[in-house]
Amino acid sequence: IITTIACDHHLHTPMYFFLLNLSLLDLGCISTTVPKAMANSLWDTRDISYAGCASQVFLVLFLFGAEYSVLTIMSYDRYVAICKPLHYGTLLGSRACVHMAAAAWGSGFLNALLHTANTFSLPLCHDNALDQFFCEIPQILKLSCSHSYLREAGVLGFSLLAGFGCFVFIVVSYVQIFRAVLRIPSEQGRHKAFSTCIPHLVVVSLFISSGMVDYLKPPSISSASLDLLLAVLYAVVPPAVNPLIYSMRNQQLKDAV
């Protein structure tokens, strides 16, 4: 996807510019967690250095935060394209697209920096074993013996609520899109629009719901198998299926390939 969009000038449009950003983030998300877990499995070890753990936390938060912002922007892009087509060139000019992409990457970076610094400033006095296949904040907070972990939990809750606000924006955008699509006289056109939009909405819903449950659930209902399932649902499934959804269902991209 990255190579095709970069090389084919017919795909140098706002939608494919954001898809290029999403593909880069998907690649980074998968590369941050899965290769280390695979290496540990192959060498029959569970070790990760303190610096490696901090780097993994930072990159997971940075890449997934930026990806979620890009998905929000992409829902706005589709809303403008379908509901306000005459304003598309004005609202989503090249300068506006670059600014929105920069804001997505920048907000992910600042969010990750805040949480990583906050989390790794906590004193850890329990054992140093994380019950997960990668380093994530809820598992690290379990190792803290200080009540100061409540500070990071509060900041985390605020970030997740902000993420929920983005999710509401995405849902509202798609509701407007679906209303416009239902007015399309052609049944084939309606089917094509629904088959494109619904998988996007399902993946975004899975991403935000599993992430929020994983980070906000009380420790009393925590278990190793539940934590693993939720982590896979938000950290592995979306970046793995996004390329399939956005390429296999896109005729223009397939023609360019």
PDB file of C-alpha atoms in Angstrom:
ATOM      1  CA  ILE A   1       0.000   0.000   0.000  1.00  0.00           C
ATOM      2  CA  ILE A   2       2.771   2.457   0.964  1.00  0.00           C
ATOM      3  CA  THR A   3       4.746   1.831  -2.242  1.00  0.00           C
ATOM      4  CA  THR A   4       1.678   1.946  -4.496  1.00  0.00           C
ATOM      5  CA  ILE A   5       0.388   5.238  -3.096  1.00  0.00           C
ATOM      6  CA  ALA A   6       3.851   6.818  -3.175  1.00  0.00           C
ATOM      7  CA  CYS A   7       4.531   5.778  -6.787  1.00  0.00           C
ATOM      8  CA  ASP A   8       1.141   6.260  -8.477  1.00  0.00           C
ATOM      9  CA  HIS A   9       0.335   9.948  -9.037  1.00  0.00           C
ATOM     10  CA  HIS A  10      -3.361   9.097  -9.526  1.00  0.00           C
ATOM     11  CA  LEU A  11      -3.472   8.235  -5.816  1.00  0.00           C
ATOM     12  CA  HIS A  12      -2.013  11.559  -4.647  1.00  0.00           C
ATOM     13  CA  THR A  13      -5.324  12.644  -3.109  1.00  0.00           C
ATOM     14  CA  PRO A  14      -6.288  13.417   0.516  1.00  0.00           C
ATOM     15  CA  MET A  15      -7.885  10.000   1.106  1.00  0.00           C
ATOM     16  CA  TYR A  16      -4.807   8.092  -0.044  1.00  0.00           C
ATOM     17  CA  PHE A  17      -2.456  10.494   1.735  1.00  0.00           C
ATOM     18  CA  PHE A  18      -4.159   9.590   5.024  1.00  0.00           C
ATOM     19  CA  LEU A  19      -4.187   5.907   4.043  1.00  0.00           C
ATOM     20  CA  LEU A  20      -0.416   6.134   3.502  1.00  0.00           C
ATOM     21  CA  ASN A  21      -0.039   7.543   7.026  1.00  0.00           C
ATOM     22  CA  LEU A  22      -2.294   4.803   8.420  1.00  0.00           C
ATOM     23  CA  SER A  23      -0.251   2.104   6.683  1.00  0.00           C
ATOM     24  CA  LEU A  24       3.009   3.479   8.119  1.00  0.00           C
ATOM     25  CA  LEU A  25       1.451   3.490  11.595  1.00  0.00           C
ATOM     26  CA  ASP A  26       0.070  -0.048  11.166  1.00  0.00           C
ATOM     27  CA  LEU A  27       3.536  -1.247  10.195  1.00  0.00           C
ATOM     28  CA  GLY A  28       5.033   0.456  13.254  1.00  0.00           C
ATOM     29  CA  CYS A  29       2.334  -0.878  15.621  1.00  0.00           C
ATOM     30  CA  ILE A  30       2.867  -4.491  14.587  1.00  0.00           C
ATOM     31  CA  SER A  31       6.672  -4.113  14.609  1.00  0.00           C
ATOM     32  CA  THR A  32       6.683  -2.762  18.182  1.00  0.00           C
ATOM     33  CA  THR A  33       5.014  -5.737  19.867  1.00  0.00           C
ATOM     34  CA  VAL A  34       4.884  -8.872  17.715  1.00  0.00           C
ATOM     35  CA  PRO A  35       8.572  -9.440  16.707  1.00  0.00           C
ATOM     36  CA  LYS A  36       9.776  -9.221  20.332  1.00  0.00           C
ATOM     37  CA  ALA A  37       7.045 -11.616  21.461  1.00  0.00           C
ATOM     38  CA  MET A  38       7.968 -14.017  18.626  1.00  0.00           C
ATOM     39  CA  ALA A  39      11.685 -13.823  19.501  1.00  0.00           C
ATOM     40  CA  ASN A  40      10.944 -14.541  23.161  1.00  0.00           C
ATOM     41  CA  SER A  41       8.824 -17.520  22.131  1.00  0.00           C
ATOM     42  CA  LEU A  42      11.528 -18.898  19.816  1.00  0.00           C
ATOM     43  CA  TRP A  43      14.315 -18.534  22.400  1.00  0.00           C
ATOM     44  CA  ASP A  44      12.024 -19.719  25.240  1.00  0.00           C
ATOM     45  CA  THR A  45      12.557 -16.586  27.307  1.00  0.00           C
ATOM     46  CA  ARG A  46      10.412 -13.772  28.680  1.00  0.00           C
ATOM     47  CA  ASP A  47      13.164 -11.209  29.258  1.00  0.00           C
ATOM     48  CA  ILE A  48      13.077  -7.567  28.231  1.00  0.00           C
ATOM     49  CA  SER A  49      15.405  -4.832  29.474  1.00  0.00           C
ATOM     50  CA  TYR A  50      14.139  -1.864  31.482  1.00  0.00           C
ATOM     51  CA  ALA A  51      15.060   0.493  28.622  1.00  0.00           C
ATOM     52  CA  GLY A  52      13.441  -1.876  26.132  1.00  0.00           C
ATOM     53  CA  CYS A  53      10.250  -1.950  28.183  1.00  0.00           C
ATOM     54  CA  ALA A  54      10.164   1.861  28.418  1.00  0.00           C
ATOM     55  CA  SER A  55      10.768   2.126  24.663  1.00  0.00           C
ATOM     56  CA  GLN A  56       8.000  -0.358  23.957  1.00  0.00           C
ATOM     57  CA  VAL A  57       5.512   1.531  26.150  1.00  0.00           C
ATOM     58  CA  PHE A  58       6.438   4.813  24.446  1.00  0.00           C
ATOM     59  CA  LEU A  59       6.178   3.420  20.914  1.00  0.00           C
ATOM     60  CA  VAL A  60       2.887   1.596  21.569  1.00  0.00           C
ATOM     61  CA  LEU A  61       1.291   4.759  22.959  1.00  0.00           C
ATOM     62  CA  PHE A  62       2.803   6.978  20.257  1.00  0.00           C
ATOM     63  CA  LEU A  63       1.873   4.808  17.277  1.00  0.00           C
ATOM     64  CA  PHE A  64      -1.579   3.752  18.449  1.00  0.00           C
ATOM     65  CA  GLY A  65      -2.417   7.306  19.562  1.00  0.00           C
ATOM     66  CA  ALA A  66      -1.390   8.684  16.171  1.00  0.00           C
ATOM     67  CA  GLU A  67      -3.232   5.866  14.374  1.00  0.00           C
ATOM     68  CA  TYR A  68      -6.441   6.630  16.230  1.00  0.00           C
ATOM     69  CA  SER A  69      -6.113  10.306  15.312  1.00  0.00           C
ATOM     70  CA  VAL A  70      -5.574   9.372  11.648  1.00  0.00           C
ATOM     71  CA  LEU A  71      -8.662   7.118  11.714  1.00  0.00           C
ATOM     72  CA  THR A  72     -10.642  10.069  13.101  1.00  0.00           C
ATOM     73  CA  ILE A  73      -9.344  12.316  10.307  1.00  0.00           C
ATOM     74  CA  MET A  74     -10.174   9.646   7.708  1.00  0.00           C
ATOM     75  CA  SER A  75     -13.785   9.527   8.920  1.00  0.00           C
ATOM     76  CA  TYR A  76     -13.931  13.322   8.469  1.00  0.00           C
ATOM     77  CA  ASP A  77     -12.406  12.953   4.996  1.00  0.00           C
ATOM     78  CA  ARG A  78     -15.116  10.461   3.984  1.00  0.00           C
ATOM     79  CA  TYR A  79     -17.820  12.667   5.520  1.00  0.00           C
ATOM     80  CA  VAL A  80     -16.710  15.688   3.478  1.00  0.00           C
ATOM     81  CA  ALA A  81     -16.291  13.612   0.293  1.00  0.00           C
ATOM     82  CA  ILE A  82     -19.802  12.115   0.509  1.00  0.00           C
ATOM     83  CA  CYS A  83     -21.846  14.800   2.305  1.00  0.00           C
ATOM     84  CA  LYS A  84     -20.097  17.999   1.119  1.00  0.00           C
ATOM     85  CA  PRO A  85     -18.444  17.048  -2.192  1.00  0.00           C
ATOM     86  CA  LEU A  86     -18.426  20.625  -3.562  1.00  0.00           C
ATOM     87  CA  HIS A  87     -16.392  21.791  -0.547  1.00  0.00           C
ATOM     88  CA  TYR A  88     -13.924  18.880  -0.644  1.00  0.00           C
ATOM     89  CA  GLY A  89     -11.104  20.749  -2.383  1.00  0.00           C
ATOM     90  CA  THR A  90     -11.487  23.733  -0.030  1.00  0.00           C
ATOM     91  CA  LEU A  91     -11.759  21.858   3.285  1.00  0.00           C
ATOM     92  CA  LEU A  92      -9.118  19.247   2.446  1.00  0.00           C
ATOM     93  CA  GLY A  93      -6.461  21.063   0.464  1.00  0.00           C
ATOM     94  CA  SER A  94      -2.874  19.838   0.521  1.00  0.00           C
ATOM     95  CA  ARG A  95      -1.849  22.272   3.265  1.00  0.00           C
ATOM     96  CA  ALA A  96      -4.803  21.268   5.472  1.00  0.00           C
ATOM     97  CA  CYS A  97      -4.016  17.563   4.978  1.00  0.00           C
ATOM     98  CA  VAL A  98      -0.366  18.021   5.965  1.00  0.00           C
ATOM     99  CA  HIS A  99      -1.383  20.037   9.040  1.00  0.00           C
ATOM    100  CA  MET A 100      -3.901  17.384  10.128  1.00  0.00           C
ATOM    101  CA  ALA A 101      -1.400  14.544   9.633  1.00  0.00           C
ATOM    102  CA  ALA A 102       1.261  16.497  11.562  1.00  0.00           C
ATOM    103  CA  ALA A 103      -1.248  17.122  14.366  1.00  0.00           C
ATOM    104  CA  ALA A 104      -2.051  13.390  14.515  1.00  0.00           C
ATOM    105  CA  TRP A 105       1.619  12.364  14.775  1.00  0.00           C
ATOM    106  CA  GLY A 106       2.410  15.230  17.166  1.00  0.00           C
ATOM    107  CA  SER A 107      -0.491  14.500  19.526  1.00  0.00           C
ATOM    108  CA  GLY A 108       0.506  10.816  19.626  1.00  0.00           C
ATOM    109  CA  PHE A 109       4.107  11.762  20.451  1.00  0.00           C
ATOM    110  CA  LEU A 110       3.164  14.175  23.268  1.00  0.00           C
ATOM    111  CA  ASN A 111       0.637  11.729  24.740  1.00  0.00           C
ATOM    112  CA  ALA A 112       3.206   8.914  24.714  1.00  0.00           C
ATOM    113  CA  LEU A 113       5.895  11.136  26.256  1.00  0.00           C
ATOM    114  CA  LEU A 114       3.571  12.202  29.087  1.00  0.00           C
ATOM    115  CA  HIS A 115       2.451   8.668  29.977  1.00  0.00           C
ATOM    116  CA  THR A 116       5.885   7.059  29.641  1.00  0.00           C
ATOM    117  CA  ALA A 117       7.556   9.670  31.866  1.00  0.00           C
ATOM    118  CA  ASN A 118       4.699   9.458  34.378  1.00  0.00           C
ATOM    119  CA  THR A 119       4.659   5.648  34.493  1.00  0.00           C
ATOM    120  CA  PHE A 120       8.405   5.070  34.768  1.00  0.00           C
ATOM    121  CA  SER A 121       8.771   7.694  37.507  1.00  0.00           C
ATOM    122  CA  LEU A 122       6.760   5.417  39.833  1.00  0.00           C
ATOM    123  CA  PRO A 123       8.627   3.279  42.378  1.00  0.00           C
ATOM    124  CA  LEU A 124       8.263  -0.419  41.544  1.00  0.00           C
ATOM    125  CA  CYS A 125       8.624  -2.640  44.595  1.00  0.00           C
ATOM    126  CA  HIS A 126       6.812  -5.865  43.688  1.00  0.00           C
ATOM    127  CA  ASP A 127       8.420  -8.497  41.475  1.00  0.00           C
ATOM    128  CA  ASN A 128       9.468  -7.485  37.973  1.00  0.00           C
ATOM    129  CA  ALA A 129       7.327  -9.947  35.989  1.00  0.00           C
ATOM    130  CA  LEU A 130       4.688  -8.542  33.626  1.00  0.00           C
ATOM    131  CA  ASP A 131       1.816 -10.896  32.877  1.00  0.00           C
ATOM    132  CA  GLN A 132       1.602  -9.851  29.227  1.00  0.00           C
ATOM    133  CA  PHE A 133       3.413 -10.425  25.903  1.00  0.00           C
ATOM    134  CA  PHE A 134       4.506  -6.771  25.722  1.00  0.00           C
ATOM    135  CA  CYS A 135       4.975  -3.892  28.158  1.00  0.00           C
ATOM    136  CA  GLU A 136       1.748  -2.001  28.783  1.00  0.00           C
ATOM    137  CA  ILE A 137       0.864   0.543  31.451  1.00  0.00           C
ATOM    138  CA  PRO A 138      -1.840  -1.403  33.394  1.00  0.00           C
ATOM    139  CA  GLN A 139       0.604  -4.269  33.943  1.00  0.00           C
ATOM    140  CA  ILE A 140       3.369  -1.898  35.102  1.00  0.00           C
ATOM    141  CA  LEU A 141       1.001  -0.118  37.508  1.00  0.00           C
ATOM    142  CA  LYS A 142       0.332  -3.481  39.181  1.00  0.00           C
ATOM    143  CA  LEU A 143       4.008  -3.569  40.207  1.00  0.00           C
ATOM    144  CA  SER A 144       3.875  -0.177  41.900  1.00  0.00           C
ATOM    145  CA  CYS A 145       3.689  -0.097  45.693  1.00  0.00           C
ATOM    146  CA  SER A 146       3.015   3.639  45.887  1.00  0.00           C
ATOM    147  CA  HIS A 147      -0.336   5.413  45.886  1.00  0.00           C
ATOM    148  CA  SER A 148       1.185   7.775  43.319  1.00  0.00           C
ATOM    149  CA  TYR A 149       0.079   5.270  40.667  1.00  0.00           C
ATOM    150  CA  LEU A 150      -3.356   6.891  41.034  1.00  0.00           C
ATOM    151  CA  ARG A 151      -1.879   9.968  39.333  1.00  0.00           C
ATOM    152  CA  GLU A 152      -1.011   7.977  36.208  1.00  0.00           C
ATOM    153  CA  ALA A 153      -4.356   6.142  36.388  1.00  0.00           C
ATOM    154  CA  GLY A 154      -6.129   9.523  36.408  1.00  0.00           C
ATOM    155  CA  VAL A 155      -4.120  10.825  33.428  1.00  0.00           C
ATOM    156  CA  LEU A 156      -4.759   7.548  31.619  1.00  0.00           C
ATOM    157  CA  GLY A 157      -8.495   7.824  32.269  1.00  0.00           C
ATOM    158  CA  PHE A 158      -8.513  11.366  30.890  1.00  0.00           C
ATOM    159  CA  SER A 159      -6.708  10.249  27.708  1.00  0.00           C
ATOM    160  CA  LEU A 160      -9.152   7.397  27.213  1.00  0.00           C
ATOM    161  CA  LEU A 161     -12.118   9.726  27.656  1.00  0.00           C
ATOM    162  CA  ALA A 162     -10.598  12.011  25.020  1.00  0.00           C
ATOM    163  CA  GLY A 163     -10.282   8.935  22.813  1.00  0.00           C
ATOM    164  CA  PHE A 164     -13.927   8.149  23.451  1.00  0.00           C
ATOM    165  CA  GLY A 165     -14.756  11.702  22.315  1.00  0.00           C
ATOM    166  CA  CYS A 166     -12.957  10.971  19.028  1.00  0.00           C
ATOM    167  CA  PHE A 167     -14.946   7.757  18.747  1.00  0.00           C
ATOM    168  CA  VAL A 168     -18.211   9.708  19.124  1.00  0.00           C
ATOM    169  CA  PHE A 169     -16.984  12.050  16.346  1.00  0.00           C
ATOM    170  CA  ILE A 170     -16.277   9.033  14.114  1.00  0.00           C
ATOM    171  CA  VAL A 171     -19.715   7.521  14.795  1.00  0.00           C
ATOM    172  CA  VAL A 172     -21.487  10.831  14.101  1.00  0.00           C
ATOM    173  CA  SER A 173     -19.514  11.204  10.857  1.00  0.00           C
ATOM    174  CA  TYR A 174     -20.528   7.713   9.721  1.00  0.00           C
ATOM    175  CA  VAL A 175     -24.168   8.302  10.693  1.00  0.00           C
ATOM    176  CA  GLN A 176     -24.159  11.354   8.390  1.00  0.00           C
ATOM    177  CA  ILE A 177     -22.455   9.268   5.693  1.00  0.00           C
ATOM    178  CA  PHE A 178     -25.040   6.485   6.010  1.00  0.00           C
ATOM    179  CA  ARG A 179     -27.880   9.016   5.797  1.00  0.00           C
ATOM    180  CA  ALA A 180     -26.396  10.375   2.575  1.00  0.00           C
ATOM    181  CA  VAL A 181     -25.795   6.878   1.207  1.00  0.00           C
ATOM    182  CA  LEU A 182     -29.417   5.854   1.828  1.00  0.00           C
ATOM    183  CA  ARG A 183     -30.456   8.652  -0.518  1.00  0.00           C
ATOM    184  CA  ILE A 184     -28.419   7.150  -3.376  1.00  0.00           C
ATOM    185  CA  PRO A 185     -30.941   5.841  -5.933  1.00  0.00           C
ATOM    186  CA  SER A 186     -28.693   3.006  -7.128  1.00  0.00           C
ATOM    187  CA  GLU A 187     -28.840  -0.150  -4.978  1.00  0.00           C
ATOM    188  CA  GLN A 188     -25.362  -1.104  -6.204  1.00  0.00           C
ATOM    189  CA  GLY A 189     -24.020   2.288  -5.086  1.00  0.00           C
ATOM    190  CA  ARG A 190     -25.587   1.884  -1.632  1.00  0.00           C
ATOM    191  CA  HIS A 191     -24.177  -1.625  -1.268  1.00  0.00           C
ATOM    192  CA  LYS A 192     -20.687  -0.465  -2.275  1.00  0.00           C
ATOM    193  CA  ALA A 193     -20.742   2.420   0.210  1.00  0.00           C
ATOM    194  CA  PHE A 194     -22.004   0.248   3.079  1.00  0.00           C
ATOM    195  CA  SER A 195     -19.542  -2.575   2.365  1.00  0.00           C
ATOM    196  CA  THR A 196     -16.709  -0.030   2.511  1.00  0.00           C
ATOM    197  CA  CYS A 197     -17.797   1.963   5.579  1.00  0.00           C
ATOM    198  CA  ILE A 198     -19.099  -0.770   7.903  1.00  0.00           C
ATOM    199  CA  PRO A 199     -15.788  -2.737   8.146  1.00  0.00           C
ATOM    200  CA  HIS A 200     -13.963   0.533   8.964  1.00  0.00           C
ATOM    201  CA  LEU A 201     -16.443   1.262  11.746  1.00  0.00           C
ATOM    202  CA  VAL A 202     -16.230  -2.306  13.110  1.00  0.00           C
ATOM    203  CA  VAL A 203     -12.409  -2.183  13.356  1.00  0.00           C
ATOM    204  CA  VAL A 204     -12.441   1.255  15.003  1.00  0.00           C
ATOM    205  CA  SER A 205     -15.109   0.074  17.471  1.00  0.00           C
ATOM    206  CA  LEU A 206     -13.070  -3.029  18.306  1.00  0.00           C
ATOM    207  CA  PHE A 207      -9.933  -0.914  18.751  1.00  0.00           C
ATOM    208  CA  ILE A 208     -11.429   1.656  21.145  1.00  0.00           C
ATOM    209  CA  SER A 209     -13.713  -0.728  23.088  1.00  0.00           C
ATOM    210  CA  SER A 210     -11.053  -3.372  23.796  1.00  0.00           C
ATOM    211  CA  GLY A 211      -8.456  -0.679  24.612  1.00  0.00           C
ATOM    212  CA  MET A 212     -10.780   1.115  27.033  1.00  0.00           C
ATOM    213  CA  VAL A 213     -11.803  -2.122  28.778  1.00  0.00           C
ATOM    214  CA  ASP A 214      -8.156  -3.214  29.073  1.00  0.00           C
ATOM    215  CA  TYR A 215      -6.976   0.097  30.537  1.00  0.00           C
ATOM    216  CA  LEU A 216     -10.012   0.987  32.679  1.00  0.00           C
ATOM    217  CA  LYS A 217     -11.156  -2.372  34.067  1.00  0.00           C
ATOM    218  CA  PRO A 218     -10.769  -2.759  37.861  1.00  0.00           C
ATOM    219  CA  PRO A 219      -7.993  -5.089  39.081  1.00  0.00           C
ATOM    220  CA  SER A 220     -10.615  -7.337  40.712  1.00  0.00           C
ATOM    221  CA  ILE A 221     -11.771  -8.688  37.326  1.00  0.00           C
ATOM    222  CA  SER A 222      -8.280  -8.950  35.862  1.00  0.00           C
ATOM    223  CA  SER A 223      -6.968 -12.333  34.744  1.00  0.00           C
ATOM    224  CA  ALA A 224      -4.053 -13.442  32.575  1.00  0.00           C
ATOM    225  CA  SER A 225      -6.276 -14.866  29.816  1.00  0.00           C
ATOM    226  CA  LEU A 226      -8.603 -11.821  29.740  1.00  0.00           C
ATOM    227  CA  ASP A 227      -5.647  -9.410  29.684  1.00  0.00           C
ATOM    228  CA  LEU A 228      -4.070 -11.365  26.815  1.00  0.00           C
ATOM    229  CA  LEU A 229      -7.316 -11.436  24.808  1.00  0.00           C
ATOM    230  CA  LEU A 230      -7.917  -7.698  25.214  1.00  0.00           C
ATOM    231  CA  ALA A 231      -4.293  -6.879  24.344  1.00  0.00           C
ATOM    232  CA  VAL A 232      -4.490  -8.927  21.132  1.00  0.00           C
ATOM    233  CA  LEU A 233      -7.831  -7.304  20.211  1.00  0.00           C
ATOM    234  CA  TYR A 234      -6.507  -3.738  20.422  1.00  0.00           C
ATOM    235  CA  ALA A 235      -2.776  -4.175  19.710  1.00  0.00           C
ATOM    236  CA  VAL A 236      -2.613  -6.880  17.025  1.00  0.00           C
ATOM    237  CA  VAL A 237      -5.979  -7.276  15.255  1.00  0.00           C
ATOM    238  CA  PRO A 238      -6.595  -3.679  14.010  1.00  0.00           C
ATOM    239  CA  PRO A 239      -3.133  -3.117  12.452  1.00  0.00           C
ATOM    240  CA  ALA A 240      -3.299  -6.608  10.938  1.00  0.00           C
ATOM    241  CA  VAL A 241      -6.733  -6.230   9.312  1.00  0.00           C
ATOM    242  CA  ASN A 242      -6.579  -2.525   8.351  1.00  0.00           C
ATOM    243  CA  PRO A 243      -4.422  -3.181   5.255  1.00  0.00           C
ATOM    244  CA  LEU A 244      -6.837  -5.915   4.125  1.00  0.00           C
ATOM    245  CA  ILE A 245      -9.921  -3.733   4.596  1.00  0.00           C
ATOM    246  CA  TYR A 246      -8.440  -0.656   2.935  1.00  0.00           C
ATOM    247  CA  SER A 247      -6.808  -2.470  -0.011  1.00  0.00           C
ATOM    248  CA  MET A 248      -8.891  -5.538  -0.895  1.00  0.00           C
ATOM    249  CA  ARG A 249     -12.099  -3.466  -0.927  1.00  0.00           C
ATOM    250  CA  ASN A 250     -10.598  -0.613  -2.950  1.00  0.00           C
ATOM    251  CA  GLN A 251     -10.741  -1.088  -6.719  1.00  0.00           C
ATOM    252  CA  GLN A 252      -8.691   2.039  -7.460  1.00  0.00           C
ATOM    253  CA  LEU A 253      -5.843   0.785  -5.261  1.00  0.00           C
ATOM    254  CA  LYS A 254      -6.000  -2.698  -6.798  1.00  0.00           C
ATOM    255  CA  ASP A 255      -5.826  -1.184 -10.294  1.00  0.00           C
ATOM    256  CA  ALA A 256      -2.786   0.867  -9.262  1.00  0.00           C
ATOM    257  CA  VAL A 257      -1.069  -2.286  -7.916  1.00  0.00           C
TER     258      VAL A 257
END
